Short mmCIF file of C-alpha atoms (C1' of nucleotides) in Angstrom, two decimals:
data_model
loop_
_atom_site.label_atom_id
_atom_site.label_comp_id
_atom_site.label_asym_id
_atom_site.label_seq_id
_atom_site.Cartn_x
_atom_site.Cartn_y
_atom_site.Cartn_z
CA MET R 1 0.18 12.16 11.47
CA PRO R 2 2.47 14.81 9.98
CA ARG R 3 1.23 16.91 7.11
CA ILE R 4 2.72 15.73 3.87
CA PRO R 5 1.90 17.00 0.38
CA ALA R 6 -0.02 14.57 -1.78
CA THR R 7 2.79 14.17 -4.30
CA GLU R 8 5.17 12.96 -1.60
CA ARG R 9 2.56 10.64 -0.18
CA ARG R 10 2.12 9.17 -3.61
CA VAL R 11 5.72 8.03 -3.92
CA ALA R 12 5.72 6.88 -0.31
CA LEU R 13 2.66 4.78 -1.06
CA ALA R 14 4.31 3.28 -4.12
CA ARG R 15 7.34 2.32 -2.06
CA ALA R 16 5.17 0.88 0.69
CA ALA R 17 3.19 -1.08 -1.90
CA LEU R 18 6.37 -2.58 -3.26
CA VAL R 19 7.41 -3.64 0.23
CA VAL R 20 4.05 -5.30 0.82
CA ILE R 21 4.03 -7.04 -2.56
CA ALA R 22 7.57 -8.35 -2.06
CA ARG R 23 6.74 -9.59 1.42
CA ASP R 24 3.21 -10.94 1.04
CA GLY R 25 2.45 -11.00 -2.66
CA LEU R 26 0.37 -8.87 -4.96
CA ALA R 27 -2.93 -10.36 -3.79
CA ALA R 28 -2.16 -9.21 -0.25
CA ALA R 29 -1.38 -5.68 -1.36
CA THR R 30 -4.78 -4.23 -0.53
CA THR R 31 -5.25 -0.54 -0.04
CA ARG R 32 -5.43 -1.16 3.70
CA ALA R 33 -2.24 -3.22 3.80
CA ILE R 34 -0.43 -0.56 1.80
CA VAL R 35 -1.44 2.38 3.98
CA ALA R 36 -0.62 0.32 7.08
CA GLU R 37 2.89 -0.24 5.71
CA ALA R 38 3.18 3.45 4.91
CA GLY R 39 1.80 4.44 8.32
CA MET R 40 -1.03 6.43 6.84
CA SER R 41 -4.76 6.45 7.20
CA LEU R 42 -6.93 4.87 4.54
CA ALA R 43 -8.31 8.22 3.47
CA SER R 44 -4.85 9.42 2.52
CA PHE R 45 -4.72 6.73 -0.11
CA HIS R 46 -7.42 8.06 -2.36
CA TYR R 47 -6.41 11.60 -1.61
CA ALA R 48 -2.95 10.95 -3.01
CA VAL R 49 -3.85 8.40 -5.68
CA PRO R 50 -7.01 8.19 -7.79
CA SER R 51 -7.18 4.41 -7.63
CA ARG R 52 -5.29 1.29 -6.65
CA GLU R 53 -4.66 0.52 -10.30
CA GLU R 54 -2.93 3.84 -10.78
CA LEU R 55 -0.71 3.16 -7.79
CA LEU R 56 0.34 -0.18 -9.25
CA ARG R 57 1.39 1.71 -12.35
CA ASP R 58 3.56 3.87 -10.11
CA VAL R 59 5.02 0.76 -8.51
CA VAL R 60 6.09 -0.64 -11.87
CA ASP R 61 7.60 2.70 -12.84
CA LEU R 62 9.44 2.80 -9.54
CA VAL R 63 10.76 -0.69 -9.91
CA VAL R 64 11.81 -0.17 -13.50
CA ALA R 65 13.59 3.02 -12.61
CA GLU R 66 15.42 1.60 -9.62
CA GLU R 67 16.53 -1.67 -11.13
CA GLY R 68 20.08 -0.97 -12.17
CA THR R 69 23.04 -2.91 -13.35
CA ALA R 70 25.53 -0.41 -12.02
CA ALA R 71 26.87 -2.87 -9.46
CA LEU R 72 27.65 -5.37 -12.18
CA VAL R 73 29.86 -3.18 -14.33
CA PRO R 74 32.99 -3.31 -12.11
CA LEU R 75 32.73 -7.08 -12.12
CA LEU R 76 33.05 -7.19 -15.87
CA SER R 77 36.42 -5.48 -16.06
CA ARG R 78 37.78 -7.65 -13.29
CA ALA R 79 37.02 -10.85 -15.19
CA GLY R 80 39.73 -12.49 -17.23
CA SER R 81 37.55 -13.47 -20.16
CA VAL R 82 34.12 -13.01 -21.61
CA ARG R 83 33.08 -16.37 -20.31
CA GLU R 84 34.24 -15.40 -16.84
CA ALA R 85 32.53 -12.03 -17.09
CA ALA R 86 29.25 -13.65 -18.07
CA ARG R 87 29.58 -16.17 -15.28
CA LEU R 88 30.27 -13.50 -12.68
CA ALA R 89 27.47 -11.26 -13.88
CA LEU R 90 24.88 -14.01 -13.87
CA THR R 91 26.06 -15.28 -10.52
CA ALA R 92 25.90 -11.79 -9.06
CA TYR R 93 22.41 -11.38 -10.46
CA LEU R 94 21.24 -14.67 -9.00
CA ASP R 95 22.78 -13.73 -5.66
CA HIS R 96 20.77 -10.55 -5.79
CA VAL R 97 17.65 -12.62 -6.37
CA LYS R 98 18.51 -14.98 -3.52
CA GLN R 99 19.05 -12.06 -1.19
CA ASP R 100 15.48 -10.89 -1.65
CA PRO R 101 13.43 -13.47 -3.53
CA GLY R 102 10.19 -11.68 -2.76
CA HIS R 103 11.31 -8.62 -4.65
CA GLU R 104 11.97 -10.56 -7.82
CA GLN R 105 8.77 -12.47 -7.44
CA ALA R 106 6.95 -9.18 -7.04
CA MET R 107 8.19 -8.16 -10.47
CA PHE R 108 6.78 -11.29 -12.07
CA GLU R 109 3.48 -10.87 -10.29
CA LEU R 110 3.25 -7.25 -11.37
CA THR R 111 4.00 -8.18 -14.97
CA GLN R 112 1.41 -10.95 -15.03
CA HIS R 113 -1.18 -8.77 -13.40
CA ALA R 114 -0.53 -5.90 -15.78
CA LEU R 115 -0.98 -8.25 -18.74
CA ARG R 116 -4.43 -9.14 -17.44
CA THR R 117 -5.51 -5.61 -16.59
CA PRO R 118 -6.75 -3.52 -19.53
CA GLY R 119 -5.53 -0.26 -18.03
CA LEU R 120 -2.01 -1.59 -17.48
CA ARG R 121 -1.49 -3.72 -20.55
CA ASP R 122 1.14 -1.39 -21.94
CA LEU R 123 3.35 -1.62 -18.88
CA PRO R 124 5.03 -5.01 -19.46
CA ALA R 125 6.33 -3.94 -22.86
CA GLU R 126 7.93 -0.85 -21.32
CA GLN R 127 9.25 -2.96 -18.48
CA TYR R 128 10.99 -5.38 -20.80
CA GLU R 129 12.24 -2.65 -23.06
CA ARG R 130 13.96 -1.26 -19.98
CA TYR R 131 15.42 -4.68 -19.13
CA HIS R 132 16.75 -5.03 -22.64
CA ALA R 133 18.24 -1.55 -22.49
CA LEU R 134 20.00 -2.48 -19.26
CA ALA R 135 21.38 -5.63 -20.85
CA ILE R 136 22.60 -3.65 -23.84
CA HIS R 137 24.34 -1.26 -21.48
CA LEU R 138 25.96 -4.19 -19.74
CA LEU R 139 27.17 -5.75 -22.98
CA ASN R 140 28.61 -2.44 -24.09
CA ALA R 141 30.38 -2.09 -20.77
CA ALA R 142 31.94 -5.49 -21.31
CA THR R 143 33.16 -4.59 -24.77
CA SER R 144 35.97 -2.17 -23.99
CA PRO R 145 37.89 -3.85 -21.14
CA HIS R 146 38.06 -7.11 -23.05
CA HIS R 147 38.89 -5.61 -26.44
CA LEU R 148 36.23 -7.65 -28.10
CA GLU R 149 33.58 -7.53 -30.72
CA TRP R 150 30.30 -9.38 -30.75
CA ARG R 151 29.53 -11.71 -33.62
CA VAL R 152 25.82 -10.88 -33.39
CA PRO R 153 23.88 -7.64 -32.90
CA ILE R 154 24.11 -6.49 -29.31
CA PRO R 155 20.33 -5.97 -28.95
CA ASP R 156 19.75 -9.61 -29.94
CA LEU R 157 22.31 -10.85 -27.47
CA ALA R 158 20.84 -8.55 -24.82
CA ARG R 159 17.46 -10.15 -25.28
CA LEU R 160 19.02 -13.58 -24.87
CA LEU R 161 20.68 -12.40 -21.69
CA VAL R 162 17.39 -11.18 -20.25
CA THR R 163 15.79 -14.44 -21.34
CA VAL R 164 18.38 -16.46 -19.45
CA ALA R 165 18.16 -14.25 -16.38
CA ASP R 166 14.38 -14.56 -16.30
CA GLY R 167 14.36 -18.30 -16.81
CA LEU R 168 17.09 -18.76 -14.26
CA THR R 169 15.12 -16.79 -11.69
CA LEU R 170 11.87 -18.57 -12.38
CA ALA R 171 13.35 -22.03 -11.98
CA TRP R 172 15.30 -21.09 -8.87
CA LEU R 173 12.24 -19.52 -7.25
CA ALA R 174 10.41 -22.77 -7.89
CA ASP R 175 12.92 -25.34 -6.66
CA ARG R 176 15.58 -23.26 -4.84
CA ASP R 177 18.23 -25.57 -6.24
CA ASP R 178 21.41 -23.50 -5.87
CA ALA R 179 23.69 -26.12 -7.39
CA ALA R 180 21.53 -26.69 -10.43
CA ALA R 181 21.21 -22.94 -10.99
CA ALA R 182 24.98 -22.61 -10.79
CA ARG R 183 25.39 -25.29 -13.46
CA THR R 184 22.89 -23.50 -15.67
CA ILE R 185 24.98 -20.37 -15.30
CA GLU R 186 28.10 -22.24 -16.38
CA LEU R 187 26.41 -23.38 -19.58
CA ALA R 188 24.90 -19.97 -20.22
CA ALA R 189 28.34 -18.38 -19.80
CA ASP R 190 29.78 -20.79 -22.37
CA ALA R 191 26.97 -19.87 -24.72
CA ILE R 192 27.48 -16.14 -24.36
CA ALA R 193 31.21 -16.46 -24.82
CA LEU R 194 30.43 -18.22 -28.08
CA PHE R 195 29.13 -14.96 -29.49
CA ALA R 196 32.18 -12.96 -28.48
CA ASP R 197 35.17 -12.38 -30.67
CA GLU R 198 38.04 -11.86 -28.25
CA HIS R 199 40.96 -10.04 -29.79
CA VAL R 200 43.17 -10.70 -26.82
CA ALA R 201 43.13 -14.30 -25.67
CA VAL R 202 43.35 -14.78 -21.95
CA SER R 203 44.08 -18.10 -20.36
CA ALA R 204 42.31 -19.35 -17.25
CA MET T 1 -28.59 -31.23 -13.64
CA PRO T 2 -27.40 -34.80 -14.28
CA ARG T 3 -26.10 -36.83 -11.40
CA ILE T 4 -22.38 -37.13 -11.60
CA PRO T 5 -20.11 -38.78 -9.04
CA ALA T 6 -18.01 -36.39 -6.99
CA THR T 7 -14.73 -37.73 -8.33
CA GLU T 8 -15.75 -36.91 -11.90
CA ARG T 9 -17.01 -33.51 -10.88
CA ARG T 10 -13.67 -32.84 -9.31
CA VAL T 11 -11.72 -33.31 -12.53
CA ALA T 12 -14.39 -31.42 -14.46
CA LEU T 13 -14.00 -28.54 -12.04
CA ALA T 14 -10.24 -28.60 -12.42
CA ARG T 15 -10.58 -28.43 -16.21
CA ALA T 16 -13.12 -25.63 -15.95
CA ALA T 17 -10.84 -23.76 -13.58
CA LEU T 18 -7.97 -24.00 -16.05
CA VAL T 19 -10.19 -22.62 -18.79
CA VAL T 20 -11.20 -19.69 -16.61
CA ILE T 21 -7.65 -18.98 -15.49
CA ALA T 22 -6.35 -19.09 -19.06
CA ARG T 23 -9.12 -16.81 -20.27
CA ASP T 24 -9.50 -14.32 -17.43
CA GLY T 25 -6.56 -14.85 -15.10
CA LEU T 26 -6.14 -16.50 -11.73
CA ALA T 27 -7.72 -13.61 -9.84
CA ALA T 28 -10.92 -14.06 -11.83
CA ALA T 29 -11.06 -17.78 -11.09
CA THR T 30 -13.51 -17.51 -8.21
CA THR T 31 -15.55 -20.47 -7.11
CA ARG T 32 -18.56 -18.93 -8.83
CA ALA T 33 -16.75 -18.34 -12.10
CA ILE T 34 -15.46 -21.91 -12.06
CA VAL T 35 -18.81 -23.58 -11.45
CA ALA T 36 -20.39 -21.33 -14.08
CA GLU T 37 -17.78 -22.53 -16.58
CA ALA T 38 -18.43 -26.13 -15.53
CA GLY T 39 -22.18 -25.63 -15.63
CA MET T 40 -22.65 -26.66 -12.02
CA SER T 41 -24.21 -25.13 -8.97
CA LEU T 42 -22.08 -23.52 -6.32
CA ALA T 43 -22.93 -26.23 -3.82
CA SER T 44 -21.42 -28.89 -6.04
CA PHE T 45 -18.10 -27.17 -5.68
CA HIS T 46 -17.62 -27.79 -2.01
CA TYR T 47 -19.23 -31.17 -2.28
CA ALA T 48 -16.61 -32.30 -4.79
CA VAL T 49 -13.65 -30.32 -3.46
CA PRO T 50 -12.86 -29.37 0.15
CA SER T 51 -11.61 -25.91 -0.74
CA ARG T 52 -10.60 -23.67 -3.58
CA GLU T 53 -6.97 -24.12 -2.63
CA GLU T 54 -7.25 -27.87 -3.06
CA LEU T 55 -8.78 -27.41 -6.49
CA LEU T 56 -5.89 -25.23 -7.56
CA ARG T 57 -3.61 -28.07 -6.56
CA ASP T 58 -5.60 -30.29 -8.88
CA VAL T 59 -5.26 -27.74 -11.64
CA VAL T 60 -1.49 -27.72 -11.37
CA ASP T 61 -1.43 -31.51 -11.38
CA LEU T 62 -3.65 -31.51 -14.43
CA VAL T 63 -1.51 -29.03 -16.25
CA VAL T 64 1.70 -30.78 -15.38
CA ALA T 65 0.32 -34.10 -16.52
CA GLU T 66 -1.06 -32.81 -19.81
CA GLU T 67 1.88 -30.73 -20.89
CA GLY T 68 3.74 -33.01 -23.23
CA THR T 69 6.53 -32.76 -25.71
CA ALA T 70 5.25 -35.62 -27.83
CA ALA T 71 4.51 -33.33 -30.76
CA LEU T 72 8.09 -32.10 -30.79
CA VAL T 73 9.82 -35.45 -31.15
CA PRO T 74 9.05 -35.99 -34.86
CA LEU T 75 10.45 -32.55 -35.58
CA LEU T 76 13.80 -33.53 -34.17
CA SER T 77 14.47 -36.41 -36.54
CA ARG T 78 13.43 -34.32 -39.50
CA ALA T 79 16.04 -31.68 -38.76
CA GLY T 80 19.36 -31.79 -40.53
CA SER T 81 21.47 -30.78 -37.57
CA VAL T 82 21.35 -30.20 -33.87
CA ARG T 83 21.18 -26.50 -34.43
CA GLU T 84 18.27 -26.96 -36.76
CA ALA T 85 16.56 -29.33 -34.35
CA ALA T 86 16.90 -26.85 -31.51
CA ARG T 87 15.64 -24.05 -33.70
CA LEU T 88 12.61 -26.04 -34.82
CA ALA T 89 11.79 -27.24 -31.34
CA LEU T 90 11.95 -23.78 -29.78
CA THR T 91 10.00 -22.28 -32.66
CA ALA T 92 7.34 -24.95 -32.33
CA TYR T 93 7.17 -24.30 -28.61
CA LEU T 94 6.79 -20.56 -29.10
CA ASP T 95 4.10 -21.16 -31.72
CA HIS T 96 2.29 -23.24 -29.15
CA VAL T 97 2.51 -20.32 -26.73
CA LYS T 98 1.30 -17.87 -29.36
CA GLN T 99 -1.64 -20.07 -30.17
CA ASP T 100 -2.96 -19.84 -26.62
CA PRO T 101 -1.05 -17.20 -24.65
CA GLY T 102 -3.52 -17.33 -21.80
CA HIS T 103 -2.73 -20.94 -21.11
CA GLU T 104 0.97 -20.28 -20.72
CA GLN T 105 0.29 -17.22 -18.64
CA ALA T 106 -1.97 -19.32 -16.46
CA MET T 107 0.99 -21.57 -15.69
CA PHE T 108 3.08 -18.64 -14.53
CA GLU T 109 0.25 -17.28 -12.43
CA LEU T 110 -0.32 -20.66 -10.83
CA THR T 111 3.38 -21.02 -10.05
CA GLN T 112 3.62 -17.57 -8.50
CA HIS T 113 0.47 -18.08 -6.49
CA ALA T 114 1.62 -21.47 -5.25
CA LEU T 115 4.91 -19.96 -4.08
CA ARG T 116 2.95 -17.49 -1.97
CA THR T 117 0.47 -19.98 -0.54
CA PRO T 118 1.75 -22.09 2.37
CA GLY T 119 -0.39 -25.09 1.46
CA LEU T 120 0.86 -25.14 -2.13
CA ARG T 121 4.51 -24.21 -1.69
CA ASP T 122 5.70 -27.67 -2.70
CA LEU T 123 3.94 -27.56 -6.07
CA PRO T 124 6.33 -25.36 -8.07
CA ALA T 125 9.26 -27.66 -7.36
CA GLU T 126 7.29 -30.64 -8.65
CA GLN T 127 6.15 -28.61 -11.61
CA TYR T 128 9.67 -27.70 -12.62
CA GLU T 129 10.98 -31.18 -11.98
CA ARG T 130 8.40 -32.31 -14.51
CA TYR T 131 9.50 -29.65 -16.99
CA HIS T 132 13.09 -30.72 -16.59
CA ALA T 133 12.11 -34.35 -17.08
CA LEU T 134 10.33 -33.42 -20.30
CA ALA T 135 13.41 -31.55 -21.52
CA ILE T 136 15.61 -34.55 -20.70
CA HIS T 137 13.26 -36.75 -22.66
CA LEU T 138 13.48 -34.35 -25.58
CA LEU T 139 17.27 -34.26 -25.52
CA ASN T 140 17.41 -38.03 -25.40
CA ALA T 141 15.06 -38.22 -28.34
CA ALA T 142 17.38 -35.94 -30.27
CA THR T 143 20.40 -38.08 -29.52
CA SER T 144 19.74 -41.16 -31.66
CA PRO T 145 18.64 -39.70 -35.03
CA HIS T 146 21.61 -37.38 -35.10
CA HIS T 147 24.20 -39.87 -33.85
CA LEU T 148 25.50 -37.43 -31.36
CA GLU T 149 26.75 -37.14 -27.85
CA TRP T 150 26.37 -34.21 -25.52
CA ARG T 151 29.49 -32.55 -24.11
CA VAL T 152 27.69 -31.77 -20.86
CA PRO T 153 25.34 -33.76 -18.62
CA ILE T 154 21.91 -33.98 -20.18
CA PRO T 155 20.09 -32.86 -17.00
CA ASP T 156 22.16 -29.67 -16.94
CA LEU T 157 21.41 -28.95 -20.56
CA ALA T 158 17.76 -29.75 -19.96
CA ARG T 159 17.60 -27.11 -17.29
CA LEU T 160 19.14 -24.59 -19.64
CA LEU T 161 16.53 -25.50 -22.22
CA VAL T 162 13.69 -24.93 -19.77
CA THR T 163 15.35 -21.69 -18.72
CA VAL T 164 15.43 -20.44 -22.29
CA ALA T 165 11.86 -21.56 -22.96
CA ASP T 166 10.60 -19.78 -19.86
CA GLY T 167 12.51 -16.60 -20.54
CA LEU T 168 11.45 -16.62 -24.16
CA THR T 169 7.81 -16.96 -23.16
CA LEU T 170 7.96 -14.26 -20.52
CA ALA T 171 9.49 -11.68 -22.84
CA TRP T 172 7.14 -12.51 -25.68
CA LEU T 173 4.10 -12.30 -23.43
CA ALA T 174 5.29 -8.87 -22.38
CA ASP T 175 6.10 -7.27 -25.72
CA ARG T 176 4.64 -9.71 -28.33
CA ASP T 177 7.66 -9.04 -30.50
CA ASP T 178 7.64 -12.02 -32.86
CA ALA T 179 10.73 -10.98 -34.77
CA ALA T 180 12.82 -10.39 -31.67
CA ALA T 181 11.73 -13.72 -30.21
CA ALA T 182 12.73 -15.43 -33.43
CA ARG T 183 16.19 -13.87 -33.22
CA THR T 184 16.52 -15.03 -29.62
CA ILE T 185 15.70 -18.54 -30.81
CA GLU T 186 18.44 -18.35 -33.43
CA LEU T 187 21.01 -17.48 -30.81
CA ALA T 188 19.72 -20.08 -28.38
CA ALA T 189 19.91 -22.72 -31.08
CA ASP T 190 23.54 -21.79 -31.75
CA ALA T 191 24.22 -22.10 -28.05
CA ILE T 192 22.63 -25.52 -27.72
CA ALA T 193 24.43 -26.82 -30.77
CA LEU T 194 27.63 -25.75 -29.05
CA PHE T 195 27.11 -28.50 -26.48
CA ALA T 196 26.50 -31.22 -29.05
CA ASP T 197 29.16 -33.47 -30.46
CA GLU T 198 27.89 -34.46 -33.88
CA HIS T 199 29.47 -37.65 -35.17
CA VAL T 200 27.90 -37.34 -38.57
CA ALA T 201 28.22 -33.93 -40.12
CA VAL T 202 25.25 -32.85 -42.17
CA SER T 203 25.35 -29.90 -44.48
CA ALA T 204 22.52 -27.43 -44.78
"C1'" DC A 1 -40.87 -51.63 -3.31
"C1'" DT A 2 -38.20 -49.59 0.40
"C1'" DT A 3 -34.38 -48.02 2.41
"C1'" DT A 4 -30.12 -45.60 2.41
"C1'" DA A 5 -26.64 -42.81 1.00
"C1'" DA A 6 -24.97 -39.99 -2.62
"C1'" DG A 7 -25.68 -35.86 -5.03
"C1'" DT A 8 -28.19 -31.26 -5.77
"C1'" DG A 9 -30.02 -26.39 -5.37
"C1'" DG A 10 -30.95 -22.20 -3.22
"C1'" DG A 11 -30.29 -19.31 0.17
"C1'" DT A 12 -27.18 -17.34 3.66
"C1'" DC A 13 -23.16 -15.94 6.30
"C1'" DA A 14 -19.23 -13.24 7.88
"C1'" DA A 15 -15.22 -11.30 6.10
"C1'" DC A 16 -12.96 -8.37 3.14
"C1'" DT A 17 -12.45 -5.43 -0.74
"C1'" DG A 18 -11.96 -0.57 -3.30
"C1'" DT A 19 -13.98 3.59 -3.01
"C1'" DC A 20 -16.12 7.51 -1.12
"C1'" DC A 21 -17.88 11.17 2.11
"C1'" DC A 22 -17.73 14.57 5.57
"C1'" DA A 23 -16.48 17.02 9.47
"C1'" DG A 24 -12.58 18.84 11.32
"C1'" DA A 25 -7.52 20.35 11.80
"C1'" DC A 26 -3.70 22.51 10.12
"C1'" DG A 27 -0.57 25.89 7.82
"C1'" DA A 28 0.26 29.66 4.42
"C1'" DG A 29 -0.92 34.23 2.65
"C1'" DC A 30 -3.26 38.49 3.64
"C1'" DG L 1 -5.22 36.90 13.64
"C1'" DC L 2 -8.30 35.57 9.98
"C1'" DT L 3 -9.37 33.11 6.13
"C1'" DC L 4 -9.05 29.75 2.63
"C1'" DG L 5 -7.49 25.81 0.47
"C1'" DT L 6 -4.83 21.74 1.53
"C1'" DC L 7 -4.63 17.77 4.14
"C1'" DT L 8 -6.40 14.33 7.70
"C1'" DG L 9 -9.22 10.88 10.37
"C1'" DG L 10 -12.96 7.87 11.12
"C1'" DG L 11 -16.71 5.95 9.48
"C1'" DA L 12 -19.61 4.02 5.98
"C1'" DC L 13 -21.03 2.00 1.59
"C1'" DA L 14 -22.10 -1.54 -1.93
"C1'" DG L 15 -20.15 -5.37 -4.06
"C1'" DT L 16 -17.74 -9.69 -4.03
"C1'" DT L 17 -15.64 -13.51 -2.02
"C1'" DG L 18 -15.05 -18.57 0.03
"C1'" DA L 19 -17.52 -21.36 2.72
"C1'" DC L 20 -21.50 -23.62 4.47
"C1'" DC L 21 -26.16 -25.48 5.76
"C1'" DC L 22 -30.41 -27.72 5.13
"C1'" DA L 23 -34.15 -29.54 2.77
"C1'" DC L 24 -34.82 -31.98 -1.60
"C1'" DT L 25 -34.28 -35.48 -5.21
"C1'" DT L 26 -32.46 -39.36 -7.25
"C1'" DA L 27 -30.07 -43.72 -8.09
"C1'" DA L 28 -28.65 -48.01 -6.49
"C1'" DA L 29 -28.77 -51.95 -2.96
"C1'" DG L 30 -31.56 -55.12 -0.33
#
DNA sequence: CTTTAAGTGGGTCAACTGTCCCAGACGAGC
DNA sequence: GCTCGTCTGGGACAGTTGACCCACTTAAAG
């Protein structure tokens, strides 16, 4: 009802689209479902956005921009060892997934859809570059408080971290086996600690 | 044109559906696209299968049944160490993905779709149970030729293996970075070797 | 050969999709 | 207070979808 400039409507639509996708899936995110979520009329959609495809691009941008690891950094310094830091970080990440599984699933659906859509095929690469950058940031943040060096290049280890996080999420979404996921995290933490050179040994 | 019993048509439709999904994505796998691929008339579809949803269930069953690790087993005995075996196995798996990316993407799309569809929500759990079983089989196959024991329960390690394979695939599908994927495999192989207790040391 | 049921094809349906159009309402600048 | 461009609402469009129906052909059983 109120008069809102098109640029504001555009971001509001992207946010609404994300809500719909997380709740009901990408296939259910029709233009009508999106404007309903945003409380707009259908005409506002194409006034604010040229096409649905372009809005999905906005959604990915939004999601990539919002996804942060800021909450994880304090955890790292609190941990007594690299292994413990890795365990806490992965556990916190999985908890985040559990808290809103639809959101994480939305990301996968968006990625898969973008890979199939000619106009969006460049998005997944950007998306994962961002993930890897976040992981690099996280590994760097873990470096100082633990006085450690990594035995392998940080970008490589970052990619492994993203790999584990993705795989962990996928399997948990499929079988919702909390205990099994926790055991996977234990092993992954061991593995990551393997690549750390801890100058100061800390006992458990 | 030829007369074919409904049961045979059903599996033919499932195979055709998989081809379409791998080539054009799940969204493009309409009943019409599937019967076109199978060379049937639209009416045959609902004569052989109650609904599209039921056919998708067949497709997942098909895919889960076909996916084998048989080709990987010989690789394991040829490797000189656990690390090498893990490296070869993951590399072979990734090569398999590279050879037909659409097929692997189809699996992800099917999983995501099943998670969103009430009538198919039980499928992903079965699917991943099968993956984990395959990974267990693979780890067992690696045990004898290398005279080794695993420091952790095989099912736990199997889940980590599937996790890495999934994450590896997802990232590669997104950015197609062969070199980066190869480096991830190196690290993952190190990690897996960490959990092996090799009784007979073999030099490179 | 005849009967019977299985299998086939074409046409059709209602529902839903993304997109567009147009008449009108509103607010900012003169 | 008038005007002009920005924004809004409802309606409509063509295309596509999953499902279905009915009249037909064919193979097998008696």
